[in-house]
XYZ file of C-alpha atoms in Angstrom:
624
model
C 77.278 84.935 73.440
C 74.794 87.820 73.490
C 71.175 86.711 73.237
C 69.151 88.001 70.315
C 66.708 90.779 71.213
C 63.142 89.783 71.963
C 61.944 91.266 68.700
C 64.326 89.371 66.373
C 62.393 88.196 63.331
C 59.220 90.005 64.400
C 57.600 93.106 62.931
C 56.459 94.860 66.098
C 59.454 97.246 66.126
C 59.255 100.245 63.820
C 61.067 103.531 64.027
C 63.008 102.399 67.076
C 60.001 101.555 69.226
C 57.477 98.759 69.662
C 54.146 99.199 67.910
C 50.808 97.372 68.355
C 50.693 94.596 65.748
C 49.500 91.573 67.773
C 45.837 90.843 68.351
C 44.829 91.524 71.929
C 41.525 89.696 71.492
C 43.352 86.618 70.214
C 46.072 86.728 72.885
C 46.912 83.596 74.878
C 45.279 83.744 78.301
C 46.221 81.115 80.855
C 46.581 80.529 84.573
C 49.356 78.547 86.252
C 50.589 77.846 89.787
C 54.294 78.406 90.486
C 55.930 76.302 93.196
C 58.015 78.102 95.821
C 60.642 76.789 98.232
C 58.554 77.766 101.283
C 55.799 76.224 103.382
C 54.737 78.824 105.909
C 51.157 77.537 106.096
C 52.756 74.325 107.463
C 50.674 71.859 105.464
C 53.676 69.849 104.293
C 53.300 71.016 100.681
C 55.417 73.785 99.074
C 53.428 76.991 98.796
C 52.199 77.879 95.309
C 51.677 81.246 93.658
C 48.697 81.752 91.357
C 49.835 83.446 88.151
C 47.625 84.782 85.360
C 49.141 85.391 81.946
C 48.117 87.394 78.887
C 50.620 87.068 76.019
C 50.690 87.658 72.277
C 50.709 84.849 69.760
C 54.199 85.805 68.634
C 56.659 83.764 66.593
C 59.541 84.390 68.972
C 59.983 84.648 72.708
C 58.743 87.800 74.398
C 59.721 89.699 77.566
C 57.392 89.999 80.554
C 55.854 92.822 82.555
C 55.016 91.379 85.984
C 52.821 92.837 88.718
C 52.763 90.885 91.979
C 49.992 92.083 94.300
C 47.926 91.141 97.364
C 44.969 93.207 96.098
C 43.649 91.299 93.096
C 40.688 89.733 94.888
C 40.167 91.856 98.010
C 40.497 95.485 97.070
C 41.135 96.031 93.382
C 43.717 98.013 91.449
C 43.802 101.550 90.172
C 41.557 104.554 90.534
C 38.553 102.389 89.572
C 39.441 99.462 91.872
C 39.525 96.831 89.132
C 39.544 93.145 90.113
C 40.666 90.094 88.187
C 37.894 88.226 86.400
C 37.823 84.595 85.210
C 35.739 82.421 82.933
C 33.847 79.303 84.025
C 37.046 77.259 83.723
C 39.016 79.597 85.986
C 41.069 81.143 83.166
C 41.777 84.856 83.318
C 39.545 87.056 81.146
C 40.212 90.495 82.657
C 43.472 91.842 84.050
C 43.274 95.057 86.104
C 44.868 98.249 84.781
C 46.014 99.050 81.244
C 49.361 97.237 81.153
C 48.117 94.189 79.254
C 45.875 96.202 76.916
C 48.718 98.518 75.932
C 51.808 96.312 75.965
C 50.617 92.868 74.809
C 49.881 94.125 71.267
C 53.405 95.576 71.302
C 55.133 92.251 71.888
C 55.133 91.908 75.683
C 53.507 89.371 77.961
C 51.698 90.682 81.029
C 51.793 88.466 84.109
C 49.908 89.131 87.355
C 50.738 87.121 90.466
C 48.739 86.744 93.674
C 51.486 86.901 96.284
C 51.513 84.145 98.913
C 48.404 83.862 101.051
C 46.259 86.089 98.816
C 43.872 85.470 95.949
C 44.229 81.919 94.640
C 47.717 81.356 96.097
C 48.561 79.127 99.044
C 50.937 79.979 101.886
C 50.299 82.811 104.332
C 50.710 86.543 103.871
C 53.544 87.767 106.122
C 53.228 91.512 105.307
C 56.497 92.479 103.654
C 58.374 89.435 104.900
C 60.340 86.575 103.418
C 57.322 84.621 102.158
C 55.920 87.635 100.357
C 59.161 88.527 98.593
C 60.245 84.985 97.741
C 56.800 84.070 96.412
C 57.141 86.853 93.821
C 60.793 85.986 93.178
C 59.681 82.409 92.399
C 57.658 83.785 89.484
C 60.775 85.479 88.063
C 62.636 82.204 88.535
C 59.896 80.292 86.696
C 59.991 82.746 83.814
C 63.715 82.019 83.570
C 63.403 78.230 83.805
C 64.586 77.914 87.415
C 61.259 76.987 89.077
C 58.377 74.646 88.321
C 54.736 75.424 87.660
C 51.616 73.515 86.710
C 48.268 74.215 85.143
C 45.113 73.600 87.171
C 45.004 69.984 85.983
C 48.521 69.327 87.271
C 50.314 69.215 83.916
C 53.643 71.070 83.723
C 53.672 74.693 82.602
C 56.970 75.716 80.980
C 57.461 79.474 80.563
C 60.670 79.275 78.550
C 58.663 78.047 75.557
C 57.290 81.552 75.058
C 59.452 84.004 77.070
C 63.118 84.915 77.009
C 62.885 85.548 80.765
C 63.603 89.277 80.599
C 61.219 90.575 83.255
C 60.167 94.001 84.462
C 58.140 94.423 87.651
C 55.710 97.284 88.163
C 53.214 98.247 90.826
C 51.825 100.980 93.013
C 52.223 100.987 96.776
C 52.230 97.433 98.181
C 52.767 96.034 94.665
C 55.740 98.347 94.122
C 57.063 97.374 97.536
C 57.136 93.742 96.410
C 59.090 94.832 93.326
C 61.628 96.594 95.558
C 61.983 93.488 97.718
C 62.469 91.141 94.766
C 65.019 93.468 93.164
C 66.940 93.561 96.459
C 67.533 89.795 96.151
C 69.554 90.421 92.987
C 67.541 87.781 91.128
C 68.792 87.093 87.614
C 66.365 87.934 84.826
C 64.751 90.899 86.570
C 65.858 93.666 84.211
C 63.890 96.632 85.524
C 61.385 97.665 88.195
C 58.881 100.516 88.351
C 57.918 101.079 92.007
C 55.170 103.698 92.325
C 54.514 105.182 95.800
C 56.266 102.101 97.158
C 57.725 100.980 100.479
C 61.453 100.317 100.856
C 61.388 99.794 104.641
C 58.295 98.458 106.381
C 59.584 99.806 109.698
C 59.405 103.331 108.301
C 55.917 102.615 107.027
C 54.587 101.446 110.395
C 56.880 103.479 112.674
C 58.130 107.048 112.674
C 61.525 106.779 114.386
C 60.110 104.855 117.314
C 56.658 106.483 117.161
C 53.829 103.993 116.633
C 51.727 104.773 113.583
C 48.748 102.457 114.145
C 48.571 99.694 116.738
C 48.267 96.061 115.585
C 48.882 97.253 112.059
C 50.564 94.175 110.476
C 47.752 91.948 111.738
C 45.189 94.367 110.298
C 46.897 94.365 106.900
C 47.022 90.556 106.934
C 43.284 90.325 107.632
C 42.408 92.698 104.785
C 44.279 90.802 102.060
C 44.207 87.243 103.454
C 42.815 84.700 101.006
C 43.159 81.574 103.124
C 40.519 79.713 105.184
C 40.030 80.646 108.830
C 42.709 79.301 111.136
C 45.235 78.321 108.459
C 47.482 81.319 109.085
C 47.001 81.812 112.833
C 50.648 81.031 113.594
C 51.829 83.590 111.052
C 49.490 86.246 112.467
C 50.828 85.566 115.948
C 54.333 86.036 114.589
C 53.332 89.382 113.098
C 51.972 90.526 116.442
C 55.008 89.446 118.438
C 57.650 90.467 115.917
C 56.356 93.967 115.207
C 56.622 94.791 118.936
C 54.206 97.692 119.419
C 55.268 98.004 123.056
C 58.744 99.425 122.367
C 58.781 100.717 118.789
C 62.254 99.207 118.384
C 63.814 98.289 115.058
C 64.462 94.552 115.463
C 65.047 91.395 113.411
C 61.404 91.382 112.299
C 61.794 94.847 110.762
C 65.265 94.125 109.378
C 63.751 91.287 107.320
C 61.360 93.851 105.861
C 63.988 96.512 105.165
C 65.203 96.387 101.551
C 67.533 99.388 101.725
C 70.680 97.614 102.987
C 70.484 95.408 99.878
C 70.087 98.266 97.382
C 73.633 97.492 96.230
C 72.436 94.041 95.097
C 69.870 95.511 92.721
C 70.814 94.619 89.133
C 67.624 95.964 87.607
C 67.232 99.495 86.336
C 64.741 101.453 88.449
C 62.048 103.973 87.488
C 60.558 105.466 90.674
C 57.426 107.603 90.912
C 56.359 109.080 94.240
C 54.108 111.957 95.305
C 55.997 114.662 97.170
C 52.971 115.045 99.444
C 52.274 111.358 100.030
C 51.278 111.096 103.690
C 50.470 107.384 103.434
C 53.651 105.893 102.021
C 55.852 108.760 103.117
C 58.612 110.252 101.008
C 61.446 108.756 103.026
C 60.512 105.491 101.295
C 61.632 106.684 97.868
C 64.427 109.010 99.038
C 66.386 106.451 101.068
C 65.934 103.806 98.344
C 66.962 106.238 95.594
C 70.167 107.277 97.352
C 71.247 103.648 97.870
C 70.730 102.479 94.284
C 73.689 102.097 91.946
C 71.751 100.698 88.981
C 70.481 102.987 86.186
C 67.614 104.975 87.650
C 64.984 107.586 86.882
C 62.601 109.513 89.154
C 59.184 111.166 88.797
C 58.090 113.516 91.621
C 54.572 115.002 91.276
C 53.057 117.210 93.989
C 50.137 114.849 94.670
C 49.674 112.441 97.543
C 49.303 108.677 97.077
C 48.381 108.828 93.382
C 49.574 106.915 90.318
C 51.167 109.147 87.628
C 48.698 107.540 85.203
C 46.073 109.673 86.969
C 48.198 112.821 87.051
C 49.957 113.208 83.701
C 48.606 110.288 81.731
C 50.003 110.649 78.220
C 53.491 111.589 79.417
C 53.586 108.735 81.926
C 52.432 106.089 79.453
C 54.995 107.382 76.954
C 57.753 107.161 79.581
C 56.762 103.620 80.548
C 56.678 102.604 76.886
C 60.179 103.884 76.212
C 61.499 102.561 79.530
C 60.265 99.009 78.905
C 61.362 99.145 75.266
C 64.863 100.023 76.445
C 65.298 97.521 79.266
C 63.082 94.621 78.149
C 63.165 94.818 74.355
C 66.764 96.034 74.143
C 65.950 99.052 71.972
C 68.609 101.752 72.203
C 66.217 104.693 72.461
C 68.366 106.824 74.761
C 65.894 107.028 77.636
C 68.698 106.357 80.128
C 70.631 109.405 78.854
C 67.797 111.838 79.443
C 67.605 113.963 82.624
C 67.071 111.499 85.451
C 64.476 113.507 87.379
C 61.069 114.837 86.340
C 59.597 117.040 89.057
C 56.436 119.117 89.444
C 57.450 122.533 90.727
C 53.930 124.034 90.903
C 50.482 122.879 89.765
C 50.863 121.782 86.149
C 54.465 123.013 85.883
C 57.183 120.404 85.378
C 60.959 120.549 85.189
C 63.732 118.095 84.329
C 66.904 117.785 86.381
C 69.998 115.612 86.413
C 69.672 114.257 89.937
C 67.820 114.531 93.224
C 68.183 116.238 95.644
C 69.047 119.226 93.473
C 72.801 119.570 93.007
C 72.725 123.205 94.127
C 71.081 122.435 97.491
C 73.364 122.982 100.467
C 72.633 122.024 104.068
C 72.087 125.318 105.874
C 71.949 125.648 109.639
C 69.062 127.936 110.521
C 69.199 129.276 114.068
C 66.167 129.479 116.335
C 65.804 132.942 117.818
C 63.842 134.137 120.836
C 61.754 136.670 118.888
C 59.279 138.307 121.214
C 59.588 135.526 123.778
C 56.478 133.799 122.445
C 56.862 133.426 118.671
C 60.500 132.801 117.786
C 62.517 133.558 114.676
C 64.299 131.493 112.017
C 67.658 132.631 110.672
C 70.403 134.998 111.704
C 72.520 134.158 114.716
C 71.665 131.906 117.609
C 70.245 133.803 120.547
C 69.804 132.875 124.178
C 66.325 131.952 125.220
C 64.085 129.003 125.890
C 60.606 127.643 125.359
C 58.492 125.406 127.571
C 55.387 123.474 126.572
C 53.343 120.503 127.705
C 52.412 117.463 125.651
C 48.938 118.095 124.245
C 47.983 114.996 122.210
C 44.632 116.537 121.273
C 46.287 119.393 119.389
C 45.368 119.080 115.712
C 47.671 120.026 112.875
C 45.211 122.667 111.720
C 45.217 124.346 115.131
C 48.980 124.015 115.519
C 49.890 125.777 112.266
C 47.033 128.211 111.566
C 47.983 131.031 113.986
C 51.769 131.096 114.472
C 51.758 134.422 116.336
C 49.112 133.402 118.846
C 49.760 131.366 121.988
C 48.591 127.777 121.431
C 48.844 125.222 124.215
C 51.163 122.377 123.317
C 53.228 123.938 120.535
C 55.964 126.475 119.840
C 56.399 128.448 116.615
C 59.351 130.034 114.806
C 59.062 132.262 111.725
C 61.515 133.569 109.157
C 61.433 137.133 107.966
C 59.436 137.596 104.737
C 61.545 136.189 101.927
C 63.348 138.748 99.786
C 63.979 136.142 97.093
C 62.438 132.755 96.293
C 64.070 129.762 97.951
C 63.895 126.037 97.344
C 64.085 123.191 99.831
C 65.366 120.026 98.113
C 66.183 117.005 100.259
C 65.668 115.976 103.869
C 65.320 118.715 106.504
C 66.040 117.941 110.153
C 65.434 119.768 113.406
C 67.952 119.387 116.220
C 66.325 120.145 119.563
C 68.203 120.557 122.838
C 65.556 119.490 125.326
C 65.002 118.721 128.972
C 62.040 116.435 129.674
C 60.430 115.529 132.992
C 59.447 112.026 131.822
C 61.485 109.029 130.566
C 60.442 109.946 127.041
C 58.214 112.095 124.900
C 57.327 112.119 121.252
C 58.432 115.146 119.253
C 56.683 116.392 116.121
C 57.950 119.076 113.742
C 56.325 120.740 110.731
C 57.624 123.162 108.119
C 54.961 125.562 106.894
C 54.860 127.964 103.954
C 52.911 131.046 105.130
C 51.730 132.952 102.077
C 48.733 132.790 99.777
C 49.227 130.548 96.760
C 47.427 128.030 94.591
C 48.800 124.605 95.416
C 47.993 120.965 94.643
C 45.243 119.932 97.065
C 46.942 116.801 98.396
C 44.841 116.859 101.569
C 41.601 116.707 99.589
C 39.565 113.598 98.942
C 41.411 112.727 95.724
C 44.846 113.533 97.210
C 45.463 116.037 94.448
C 43.256 114.778 91.606
C 39.589 114.921 90.625
C 38.038 112.025 88.696
C 36.046 113.210 85.687
C 33.049 111.756 83.849
C 34.902 111.357 80.547
C 37.101 108.423 79.535
C 40.214 107.848 77.465
C 41.510 104.520 76.150
C 45.059 103.206 76.392
C 45.422 100.072 74.352
C 43.225 97.410 72.811
C 40.037 96.032 74.339
C 37.872 92.938 74.429
C 34.283 92.537 75.539
C 35.583 91.382 78.935
C 38.538 93.771 79.361
C 38.416 97.298 78.014
C 41.349 99.703 77.998
C 39.307 102.793 78.878
C 39.630 104.700 82.129
C 37.997 107.741 83.673
C 39.984 110.871 82.975
C 41.335 112.918 85.852
C 42.295 116.532 86.459
C 44.687 118.065 88.909
C 42.930 119.371 92.005
C 44.182 122.637 93.482
C 43.306 124.882 96.379
C 44.181 128.507 97.109
C 45.048 129.024 100.760
C 47.108 131.255 103.019
C 49.468 128.534 104.160
C 50.491 124.940 103.505
C 52.404 122.306 105.440
C 55.463 121.413 103.372
C 56.739 118.433 105.350
C 56.410 116.711 108.715
C 58.621 114.658 111.026
C 58.354 112.596 114.200
C 60.806 111.173 116.740
C 60.477 109.261 119.984
C 62.984 110.976 122.268
C 63.952 107.723 124.026
C 65.159 106.400 120.649
C 67.520 109.336 120.140
C 70.605 107.098 120.498
C 69.386 104.190 118.357
C 66.163 102.844 116.893
C 67.229 99.384 118.084
C 66.770 100.127 121.780
C 65.266 102.593 124.223
C 67.446 105.015 126.173
C 65.170 106.564 128.836
C 65.638 110.269 129.483
C 66.641 111.467 132.942
C 64.668 114.372 134.370
C 66.834 117.464 134.732
C 69.347 116.387 132.074
C 69.707 118.052 128.679
C 69.597 115.934 125.526
C 70.123 116.727 121.860
C 67.378 115.023 119.855
C 67.229 115.237 116.070
C 63.827 115.008 114.399
C 64.166 114.037 110.716
C 61.423 115.482 108.538
C 60.142 113.782 105.429
C 62.220 114.447 102.300
C 60.646 117.051 100.047
C 61.213 119.444 97.179
C 59.316 122.706 97.495
C 59.690 126.286 96.324
C 58.715 129.199 98.557
C 57.903 132.503 96.898
C 59.224 135.977 97.591
C 57.227 137.657 100.369
C 56.220 134.367 101.985
C 57.306 133.353 105.483
C 58.788 129.981 106.405
C 57.535 128.577 109.690
C 58.709 125.800 112.002
C 56.058 124.378 114.334
C 57.143 121.987 117.103
C 54.880 120.006 119.396
C 55.045 116.737 121.324
C 52.745 113.822 120.422
C 50.576 113.882 117.308
C 47.160 112.227 117.395
C 46.447 112.665 113.658
C 49.399 111.012 111.958
C 50.302 108.491 114.650
C 48.932 106.595 117.626
C 50.624 108.657 120.325
C 52.030 107.092 123.439
C 51.506 110.348 125.283
C 53.466 110.671 128.530
C 52.084 114.085 129.505
C 55.638 115.411 129.537
C 56.715 118.981 130.014
C 59.457 119.886 127.546
C 62.020 122.660 127.972
C 63.816 123.763 124.806
C 67.161 125.571 124.785
C 67.211 127.777 121.691
C 70.964 128.264 121.425
C 71.506 124.504 121.348
C 68.782 123.936 118.736
C 68.605 124.516 114.984
C 66.695 123.768 111.800
C 68.882 122.168 109.131
C 67.598 122.865 105.617
C 68.803 121.493 102.262
C 68.442 124.951 100.757
C 68.875 126.762 97.455
C 68.850 130.492 98.161
C 69.021 132.327 101.460
C 66.660 133.102 104.297
C 66.759 136.807 105.204
C 68.120 137.917 108.547
C 65.154 138.263 110.926
C 64.345 141.351 112.902
C 64.196 141.456 116.665
C 60.692 139.983 116.629
C 59.019 137.461 114.353
C 56.814 138.894 111.601
C 53.072 138.921 112.067
C 51.391 136.275 109.908
C 47.677 136.499 109.302
C 45.731 133.666 110.916
C 44.290 131.404 108.223
C 41.859 128.495 108.505
C 42.628 124.996 107.323
C 41.851 124.136 103.712
C 38.075 123.764 103.253
C 38.770 120.704 101.073
C 40.743 118.845 103.722
C 39.391 115.370 104.429
C 39.532 113.556 107.755
C 43.105 113.220 109.064
C 44.953 109.942 108.533
C 44.430 108.463 112.001
C 40.632 108.556 111.598
C 40.763 106.443 108.423
C 41.871 102.812 108.043
C 45.219 102.860 106.255
C 46.500 100.453 103.656
C 49.841 100.858 101.919
C 47.785 101.331 98.789
C 45.892 104.362 100.049
C 44.077 105.893 102.951
C 41.409 103.253 103.189
C 39.726 100.997 100.658
C 38.180 104.020 98.922
C 41.492 105.481 97.884
C 43.634 105.584 94.771
C 44.781 101.993 94.533
C-alpha cells in the first residue's frame, strides 16, 4: 500500500508546489534526546543525541529536513556564524540558517542535531567515524519509529505522532559529510541528501595520496568541536592519534571506516551536490569520486568559488532549486526536477550553463607529451621527445614563485608550456600527470599544477571571501520571529583580473606509487613511473592563452611536507600529462612560447598551511 503524501488533507500545496501557510511564530519548538546504540564515552549509558525541532502545527504528518552538525555551539553556521539559542527552559528559540524560516511555513519540520560529543549531546566526537555517523543515523531512525528519545524531564518523545518519517539531510562541509555517511548506511526513511562542499573520504581530506596535510589534524578537529568535560574523551582522542598514523600516511582501517565511497551503491536517497570548483579546503575529489559512484537520482551544482555555500553565490536560484528538490523527494510532488539537466555549472564569472552529466560527455582523455623545448622550459603537446629534467626538493618554494615566471629558471621546479591556443579548449574531469622519475632518496613528494597563462577576469577564489564579498544590505528568506529572523547579508561575486591562474593542483608521495595502503621505498638509480592525480576540475581556456604544467617536489603551502631533500631526474619521453579535454592543443614549436612574468593576485590571502583548517572553512573566520 502506497502511503498518502505528506500534504494529504492540507492546503499548503498550490500550483504543484508548497506555499507558506503555517505560522512560523506559532510553530512547535521542542528539544529531545535520541538514544543511540553506542557508548564510546564508556560511562555505561547509551550515548544520546541532542535534537532541536521546529515544526508547523499541521493537521497531518509532515516530512523533515535534518541538519546534523558539530558546529552548533562552537563555531556557528553560515556566512554570519549563527549559533543555536535557547530560552530559560532550554528549549530552542533560534535555529541557524534559513531552512526553518523558509520551509516550516511550507509544511516541513526542521530538525537540527548535535552529533555525538558536541553541543548538548553525550558520547565522544570521533571525527568522521562510526560514532559520528551512527549518532546522526539514530535521529533518522527515531523519526521513523525505530529509536527512542526523551524530553529533558525523561518522558518519552514519539516522533511518529507528527512526522511521516520522510527525511532529507542537508549541510555544508562537515555537516554535509555526515549526510554522506548516513546515506551510505542505506538507512530507510532517508529520502534525499544535499551535501554542500562535503567530504566523502576523510583520508582524502587529511592526506593527499600519502602526503600529510596537517599533522595531528584529527585531534585538532576533536578539540575544536568537543562539547564534553575534560578527560571524558581522552581514550577516543588517543585512538584518533594512533589510527590516523601521521608517520606513514598509509590508508588503513581507521581511514576505511571514514571512507563512504565504497558504500555509494547502498545510497537509496536522491542526492543534490553543490561544490566549488576552486575549493582548496574540501577539495574537488570529494564530490567527483562520490558523484561517479552514486546510482541514485542525482543533481550537481558547480560554481567557480572556493568553500562557499551556493546560498551566498546565487541565492534566489539556489533557494528555488532546494524548494523544488525537497518538494519532489519529501512531499512527493511530481514537479519534474529530476528530469531537468543534471548539472548546473559556472563557466565564467556570472555565466552559468546546464548539462546532462559531469564530466562533460564530449571530454576525451588526451595524452599530452612533454617536450624538451629549449632545454629549460619544456613544451606540452606534439610528439614525445628525448630529454630530461633534474631538480632538487625545495620545500620553501611558494606556489606564487613556482608559477609566475614559467620561462625563467626557478630552483626546485620545472615548467612545460603549450603553444598559444588557436581555439578555446575545455578541461572537464580529472587530469593526471605520469612522471618517469629517478630519485636519490627512498621517497619524495611530487606536486603538479596546471596553469592558465593569459589575462582574464576570473572568480577570486584565493581572496578573503573565497570568491564572494559580503555586502551591507540584507535580504529575507522566510518568516521571522523576534528571536529568529530570516534575513541575511547579501553577497556579490568577487573577481580579479590577472595574467594567470592556477586551474588545479595535485600531490603524490612517490613511495605510495604502488598502493596507498603501504610504502614501497624507491631505490636510488632505478626508474619509476609515478602518477600524480590532480584535483577534478572544469575550466575553459581561451584562444591565445597558454596552458602550463608546473612540477615540483614538496609543497609547504598546501601540505605539511616530509621533505627528504631528494634530487629528482625526470625522463621526458616516459612522462605525459593526461587531460580530459574538449578541443585540441596546438602542436608546439621547437621552443616553448615566452609568457610574460606576472605577479600573484594582489587579493590573495595567506596560503592554507598558515591558517588553521576546519572542514567548514579555512579557519573559524571562514564561510561556515
